[in-house]
Amino acid sequence: MSTATITRIDAGKIDRGKTGTDTIGTDTIDWRARADRIAGEIAEAAARHDADDSFVSEGYQRLKEKGFFKALVPAELGGGGAEYAEICGAIRRVAASCGATALAFSMHSHLVAAAAWRWRHQNAPTEGLLKRVAAEDLILVSSGGSDWLKSAGAATKTEGGYLINARKIFSSGCPAGDLLVTSAVFDDPEGGPTVLHFAVSLKGEGVTISTLGTSSGCAARARTMSN
C-alpha cells in the first residue's frame, strides 16, 4: 500500500511577538518552571475530571495561556523554539498533577515535533503548518491511536478533493482541538490502495465529536475534505 500527502496548509499572518526573558520566540523560557506552576493550579480540577469523565478544559486553557501549544515550533517560524527534552520534562511535571492533561497535550506535541523535525532535516513542506500553529495558537489532534498501519476510513475522489468517511477513535484533545491530523485509504484505480494524509478542521462541516467516557480524548467522525 502506497502513501500520499494531499494537503499542504498555507501560512497565515505571522506575529512573532515581542522579545524578552519570558516570551515566545526566545531561548530563555523555563518551560519546566511554567509546567510546575500549571500543575499546582490544575490539581483540584484534575480529580473532578477523573470523577465525572469530563474534558480537562482548565489544564488546556492554562497550557495555551503559557504558550505550550506553540513551544516546539522553531523560533524562526514564530514559535517558542523549545527543545524536545524541555517539553518532555514539562509533560512529566504536568502528568504528576493531571495525567489526562499531560497525555492529550503530548499528542499535540508529537505532531508539532514531527513536523518541525521534518522541516529542519528533510526539507519537508511543513513550514505553513508550523507558522499557523505559532501565529494562530492552533491545537493539533492525532488519530494515530485508531489508524496505525491500516488507516481507518475511506476516501472517495470528488470534484476538487475527496469525500472522507471515517471514525477516528481515539483522538486525544478533540474538545479543544482545531485540526485533526489524520489519514484515510483511497482505492486508486491505477496505483491501488493508497493512504492519504491530511488535516481537517474539527470545526468544519461534516465533522462530529463524541466525548463519552473520556477526560482526555474523544472520537471524531470526519466526512469531508477538499484539496
mmCIF file of C-alpha atoms in Angstrom:
data_model
loop_
_atom_site.group_PDB
_atom_site.id
_atom_site.type_symbol
_atom_site.label_atom_id
_atom_site.label_comp_id
_atom_site.label_asym_id
_atom_site.label_seq_id
_atom_site.Cartn_x
_atom_site.Cartn_y
_atom_site.Cartn_z
ATOM 1 C CA MET A 1 0.000 0.000 0.000
ATOM 2 C CA SER A 2 1.456 3.359 -1.026
ATOM 3 C CA THR A 3 1.095 6.674 0.774
ATOM 4 C CA ALA A 4 0.467 10.235 -0.343
ATOM 5 C CA THR A 5 0.193 13.570 1.395
ATOM 6 C CA ILE A 6 -2.621 15.517 -0.240
ATOM 7 C CA THR A 7 -2.921 18.639 1.882
ATOM 8 C CA ARG A 8 -0.490 21.487 2.446
ATOM 9 C CA ILE A 9 -1.566 24.094 4.967
ATOM 10 C CA ASP A 10 -0.545 27.576 3.899
ATOM 11 C CA ALA A 11 0.814 30.084 6.367
ATOM 12 C CA GLY A 12 -1.333 32.893 7.686
ATOM 13 C CA LYS A 13 -0.060 36.198 9.017
ATOM 14 C CA ILE A 14 2.752 35.690 11.457
ATOM 15 C CA ASP A 15 3.052 37.610 14.713
ATOM 16 C CA ARG A 16 6.459 36.816 16.133
ATOM 17 C CA GLY A 17 5.688 38.650 19.352
ATOM 18 C CA LYS A 18 7.962 40.797 21.479
ATOM 19 C CA THR A 19 11.305 39.672 22.738
ATOM 20 C CA GLY A 20 12.078 39.324 26.410
ATOM 21 C CA THR A 21 13.135 36.946 29.120
ATOM 22 C CA ASP A 22 9.860 35.046 29.270
ATOM 23 C CA THR A 23 8.253 35.348 25.851
ATOM 24 C CA ILE A 24 7.632 33.043 22.912
ATOM 25 C CA GLY A 25 10.389 33.340 20.345
ATOM 26 C CA THR A 26 13.321 33.440 22.767
ATOM 27 C CA ASP A 27 15.515 30.727 24.232
ATOM 28 C CA THR A 28 15.168 31.931 27.842
ATOM 29 C CA ILE A 29 11.826 30.392 28.771
ATOM 30 C CA ASP A 30 11.906 27.936 31.658
ATOM 31 C CA TRP A 31 9.262 25.517 30.389
ATOM 32 C CA ARG A 32 9.623 23.170 33.349
ATOM 33 C CA ALA A 33 9.006 26.000 35.807
ATOM 34 C CA ARG A 34 5.922 27.013 33.860
ATOM 35 C CA ALA A 35 4.728 23.411 33.957
ATOM 36 C CA ASP A 36 5.230 23.286 37.724
ATOM 37 C CA ARG A 37 3.009 26.339 38.175
ATOM 38 C CA ILE A 38 0.327 24.912 35.923
ATOM 39 C CA ALA A 39 0.435 21.560 37.712
ATOM 40 C CA GLY A 40 -0.259 23.274 41.014
ATOM 41 C CA GLU A 41 -3.140 25.250 39.556
ATOM 42 C CA ILE A 42 -4.989 22.303 37.979
ATOM 43 C CA ALA A 43 -4.565 19.620 40.645
ATOM 44 C CA GLU A 44 -8.003 20.156 42.183
ATOM 45 C CA ALA A 45 -9.760 20.212 38.822
ATOM 46 C CA ALA A 46 -7.957 17.019 37.775
ATOM 47 C CA ALA A 47 -9.659 14.989 40.492
ATOM 48 C CA ARG A 48 -13.047 16.328 39.448
ATOM 49 C CA HIS A 49 -12.477 15.478 35.782
ATOM 50 C CA ASP A 50 -11.395 11.958 36.739
ATOM 51 C CA ALA A 51 -14.563 11.546 38.772
ATOM 52 C CA ASP A 52 -17.025 12.662 36.101
ATOM 53 C CA ASP A 53 -15.113 11.728 32.915
ATOM 54 C CA SER A 54 -15.142 15.305 31.638
ATOM 55 C CA PHE A 55 -12.565 17.029 29.468
ATOM 56 C CA VAL A 56 -9.631 18.733 31.176
ATOM 57 C CA SER A 57 -10.501 22.226 29.977
ATOM 58 C CA GLU A 58 -8.651 24.037 32.775
ATOM 59 C CA GLY A 59 -5.380 22.304 32.019
ATOM 60 C CA TYR A 60 -5.629 23.013 28.315
ATOM 61 C CA GLN A 61 -6.514 26.644 28.919
ATOM 62 C CA ARG A 62 -3.511 27.177 31.189
ATOM 63 C CA LEU A 63 -1.183 25.440 28.720
ATOM 64 C CA LYS A 64 -2.417 27.714 25.941
ATOM 65 C CA GLU A 65 -2.065 30.849 28.048
ATOM 66 C CA LYS A 66 1.562 29.960 28.755
ATOM 67 C CA GLY A 67 2.459 29.225 25.120
ATOM 68 C CA PHE A 68 2.874 25.474 25.326
ATOM 69 C CA PHE A 69 0.986 24.628 22.148
ATOM 70 C CA LYS A 70 3.486 26.604 20.050
ATOM 71 C CA ALA A 71 6.502 25.815 22.209
ATOM 72 C CA LEU A 72 8.011 23.240 19.832
ATOM 73 C CA VAL A 73 7.600 25.396 16.730
ATOM 74 C CA PRO A 74 11.083 26.670 15.741
ATOM 75 C CA ALA A 75 11.721 30.251 16.846
ATOM 76 C CA GLU A 76 12.476 31.317 13.270
ATOM 77 C CA LEU A 77 8.923 30.309 12.346
ATOM 78 C CA GLY A 78 7.388 32.302 15.179
ATOM 79 C CA GLY A 79 7.242 29.637 17.881
ATOM 80 C CA GLY A 80 8.840 29.067 21.244
ATOM 81 C CA GLY A 81 11.887 27.215 19.951
ATOM 82 C CA ALA A 82 11.772 24.757 22.862
ATOM 83 C CA GLU A 83 13.942 21.646 22.889
ATOM 84 C CA TYR A 84 12.273 18.234 22.895
ATOM 85 C CA ALA A 85 13.797 17.384 26.272
ATOM 86 C CA GLU A 86 12.362 20.568 27.782
ATOM 87 C CA ILE A 87 8.812 19.760 26.737
ATOM 88 C CA CYS A 88 9.171 16.103 27.720
ATOM 89 C CA GLY A 89 10.205 17.299 31.166
ATOM 90 C CA ALA A 90 7.284 19.706 31.295
ATOM 91 C CA ILE A 91 4.850 16.946 30.329
ATOM 92 C CA ARG A 92 6.159 14.737 33.121
ATOM 93 C CA ARG A 93 5.606 17.508 35.653
ATOM 94 C CA VAL A 94 2.050 18.205 34.478
ATOM 95 C CA ALA A 95 1.336 14.456 34.479
ATOM 96 C CA ALA A 96 2.140 14.214 38.174
ATOM 97 C CA SER A 97 -0.816 16.529 38.778
ATOM 98 C CA CYS A 98 -3.179 15.648 35.905
ATOM 99 C CA GLY A 99 -2.380 12.662 33.732
ATOM 100 C CA ALA A 100 -5.188 13.396 31.254
ATOM 101 C CA THR A 101 -3.945 16.930 30.536
ATOM 102 C CA ALA A 102 -0.408 15.670 30.016
ATOM 103 C CA LEU A 103 -1.479 12.786 27.782
ATOM 104 C CA ALA A 104 -3.650 14.899 25.490
ATOM 105 C CA PHE A 105 -1.016 17.636 25.267
ATOM 106 C CA SER A 106 1.659 15.072 24.424
ATOM 107 C CA MET A 107 -0.325 14.023 21.342
ATOM 108 C CA HIS A 108 -0.320 17.605 20.055
ATOM 109 C CA SER A 109 3.370 17.909 20.893
ATOM 110 C CA HIS A 110 4.188 14.741 18.953
ATOM 111 C CA LEU A 111 2.641 16.174 15.787
ATOM 112 C CA VAL A 112 4.396 19.531 16.099
ATOM 113 C CA ALA A 113 7.744 17.920 16.910
ATOM 114 C CA ALA A 114 7.489 15.617 13.896
ATOM 115 C CA ALA A 115 6.590 18.500 11.573
ATOM 116 C CA ALA A 116 9.460 20.599 12.951
ATOM 117 C CA TRP A 117 11.968 17.756 12.572
ATOM 118 C CA ARG A 118 10.888 17.070 9.010
ATOM 119 C CA TRP A 119 11.079 20.782 8.129
ATOM 120 C CA ARG A 120 14.567 21.094 9.586
ATOM 121 C CA HIS A 121 16.105 17.781 8.442
ATOM 122 C CA GLN A 122 14.135 16.669 5.370
ATOM 123 C CA ASN A 123 13.128 19.984 3.778
ATOM 124 C CA ALA A 124 9.519 18.801 4.071
ATOM 125 C CA PRO A 125 6.712 21.274 3.202
ATOM 126 C CA THR A 126 5.557 21.660 6.806
ATOM 127 C CA GLU A 127 6.535 25.316 7.238
ATOM 128 C CA GLY A 128 2.995 26.548 6.572
ATOM 129 C CA LEU A 129 1.528 24.308 9.247
ATOM 130 C CA LEU A 130 4.166 25.284 11.793
ATOM 131 C CA LYS A 131 3.717 29.015 11.130
ATOM 132 C CA ARG A 132 -0.029 28.667 11.550
ATOM 133 C CA VAL A 133 0.357 26.765 14.814
ATOM 134 C CA ALA A 134 2.513 29.626 16.110
ATOM 135 C CA ALA A 135 0.511 32.537 14.730
ATOM 136 C CA GLU A 136 -2.970 31.185 15.488
ATOM 137 C CA ASP A 137 -2.088 29.107 18.552
ATOM 138 C CA LEU A 138 -3.632 26.048 16.929
ATOM 139 C CA ILE A 139 -4.158 22.790 18.786
ATOM 140 C CA LEU A 140 -3.482 19.668 16.715
ATOM 141 C CA VAL A 141 -5.169 16.335 17.315
ATOM 142 C CA SER A 142 -3.737 12.987 16.251
ATOM 143 C CA SER A 143 -5.743 9.972 15.121
ATOM 144 C CA GLY A 144 -2.711 7.695 15.330
ATOM 145 C CA GLY A 145 -4.301 5.527 18.006
ATOM 146 C CA SER A 146 -7.020 4.440 15.585
ATOM 147 C CA ASP A 147 -5.007 4.430 12.361
ATOM 148 C CA TRP A 148 -1.575 2.887 12.817
ATOM 149 C CA LEU A 149 -0.959 0.718 9.741
ATOM 150 C CA LYS A 150 -4.487 0.132 8.416
ATOM 151 C CA SER A 151 -5.590 3.791 8.487
ATOM 152 C CA ALA A 152 -9.296 3.609 9.345
ATOM 153 C CA GLY A 153 -11.679 5.224 6.888
ATOM 154 C CA ALA A 154 -12.233 5.509 3.149
ATOM 155 C CA ALA A 155 -11.666 8.346 0.691
ATOM 156 C CA THR A 156 -13.692 8.824 -2.488
ATOM 157 C CA LYS A 157 -12.460 11.124 -5.259
ATOM 158 C CA THR A 158 -14.758 14.087 -5.900
ATOM 159 C CA GLU A 159 -14.510 17.315 -7.885
ATOM 160 C CA GLY A 160 -11.861 19.449 -6.176
ATOM 161 C CA GLY A 161 -10.918 16.961 -3.495
ATOM 162 C CA TYR A 162 -12.079 13.874 -1.633
ATOM 163 C CA LEU A 163 -15.059 12.739 0.386
ATOM 164 C CA ILE A 164 -13.855 11.116 3.611
ATOM 165 C CA ASN A 165 -15.983 8.731 5.644
ATOM 166 C CA ALA A 166 -14.173 7.658 8.789
ATOM 167 C CA ARG A 167 -14.500 7.283 12.539
ATOM 168 C CA LYS A 168 -11.298 8.158 14.367
ATOM 169 C CA ILE A 169 -11.224 6.762 17.877
ATOM 170 C CA PHE A 170 -9.413 7.652 19.947
ATOM 171 C CA SER A 171 -8.243 11.199 19.174
ATOM 172 C CA SER A 172 -6.972 12.817 22.359
ATOM 173 C CA GLY A 173 -7.751 16.508 22.833
ATOM 174 C CA CYS A 174 -10.662 16.824 20.388
ATOM 175 C CA PRO A 175 -12.897 19.041 22.572
ATOM 176 C CA ALA A 176 -10.286 21.812 22.452
ATOM 177 C CA GLY A 177 -8.669 20.900 19.120
ATOM 178 C CA ASP A 178 -8.512 22.876 15.892
ATOM 179 C CA LEU A 179 -7.084 20.454 13.316
ATOM 180 C CA LEU A 180 -7.345 16.669 13.139
ATOM 181 C CA VAL A 181 -4.176 15.340 11.515
ATOM 182 C CA THR A 182 -5.302 12.036 10.105
ATOM 183 C CA SER A 183 -5.454 9.712 7.111
ATOM 184 C CA ALA A 184 -7.764 7.523 5.043
ATOM 185 C CA VAL A 185 -7.430 4.931 2.286
ATOM 186 C CA PHE A 186 -8.161 5.843 -1.324
ATOM 187 C CA ASP A 187 -8.591 2.913 -3.707
ATOM 188 C CA ASP A 188 -6.701 4.419 -6.623
ATOM 189 C CA PRO A 189 -7.803 2.724 -9.863
ATOM 190 C CA GLU A 190 -4.245 2.915 -11.196
ATOM 191 C CA GLY A 191 -1.983 2.781 -8.151
ATOM 192 C CA GLY A 192 -4.112 0.592 -5.911
ATOM 193 C CA PRO A 193 -4.941 1.275 -2.246
ATOM 194 C CA THR A 194 -3.192 4.492 -1.196
ATOM 195 C CA VAL A 195 -3.067 6.078 2.263
ATOM 196 C CA LEU A 196 -3.837 9.801 2.041
ATOM 197 C CA HIS A 197 -2.517 12.046 4.836
ATOM 198 C CA PHE A 198 -4.301 15.321 5.530
ATOM 199 C CA ALA A 199 -5.549 17.756 8.141
ATOM 200 C CA VAL A 200 -9.228 18.517 8.598
ATOM 201 C CA SER A 201 -10.811 21.231 10.709
ATOM 202 C CA LEU A 202 -12.549 19.831 13.773
ATOM 203 C CA LYS A 203 -14.984 22.719 13.468
ATOM 204 C CA GLY A 204 -15.674 22.051 9.794
ATOM 205 C CA GLU A 205 -18.846 20.918 8.104
ATOM 206 C CA GLY A 206 -19.447 17.182 8.373
ATOM 207 C CA VAL A 207 -17.282 16.659 11.460
ATOM 208 C CA THR A 208 -18.906 15.450 14.670
ATOM 209 C CA ILE A 209 -17.252 14.785 18.019
ATOM 210 C CA SER A 210 -18.242 12.354 20.766
ATOM 211 C CA THR A 211 -16.650 12.804 24.205
ATOM 212 C CA LEU A 212 -18.383 9.993 26.060
ATOM 213 C CA GLY A 213 -16.293 8.330 28.749
ATOM 214 C CA THR A 214 -13.047 10.225 28.404
ATOM 215 C CA SER A 215 -11.265 13.038 30.167
ATOM 216 C CA SER A 216 -8.515 13.470 27.597
ATOM 217 C CA GLY A 217 -9.868 12.453 24.216
ATOM 218 C CA CYS A 218 -12.837 11.670 22.009
ATOM 219 C CA ALA A 219 -13.967 10.083 18.787
ATOM 220 C CA ALA A 220 -14.155 12.230 15.678
ATOM 221 C CA ARG A 221 -16.079 11.406 12.521
ATOM 222 C CA ALA A 222 -14.679 13.268 9.527
ATOM 223 C CA ARG A 223 -16.818 13.198 6.401
ATOM 224 C CA THR A 224 -15.489 15.807 4.009
ATOM 225 C CA MET A 225 -12.212 17.290 2.837
ATOM 226 C CA SER A 226 -11.116 19.361 -0.137
ATOM 227 C CA ASN A 227 -7.773 19.803 -1.835
#
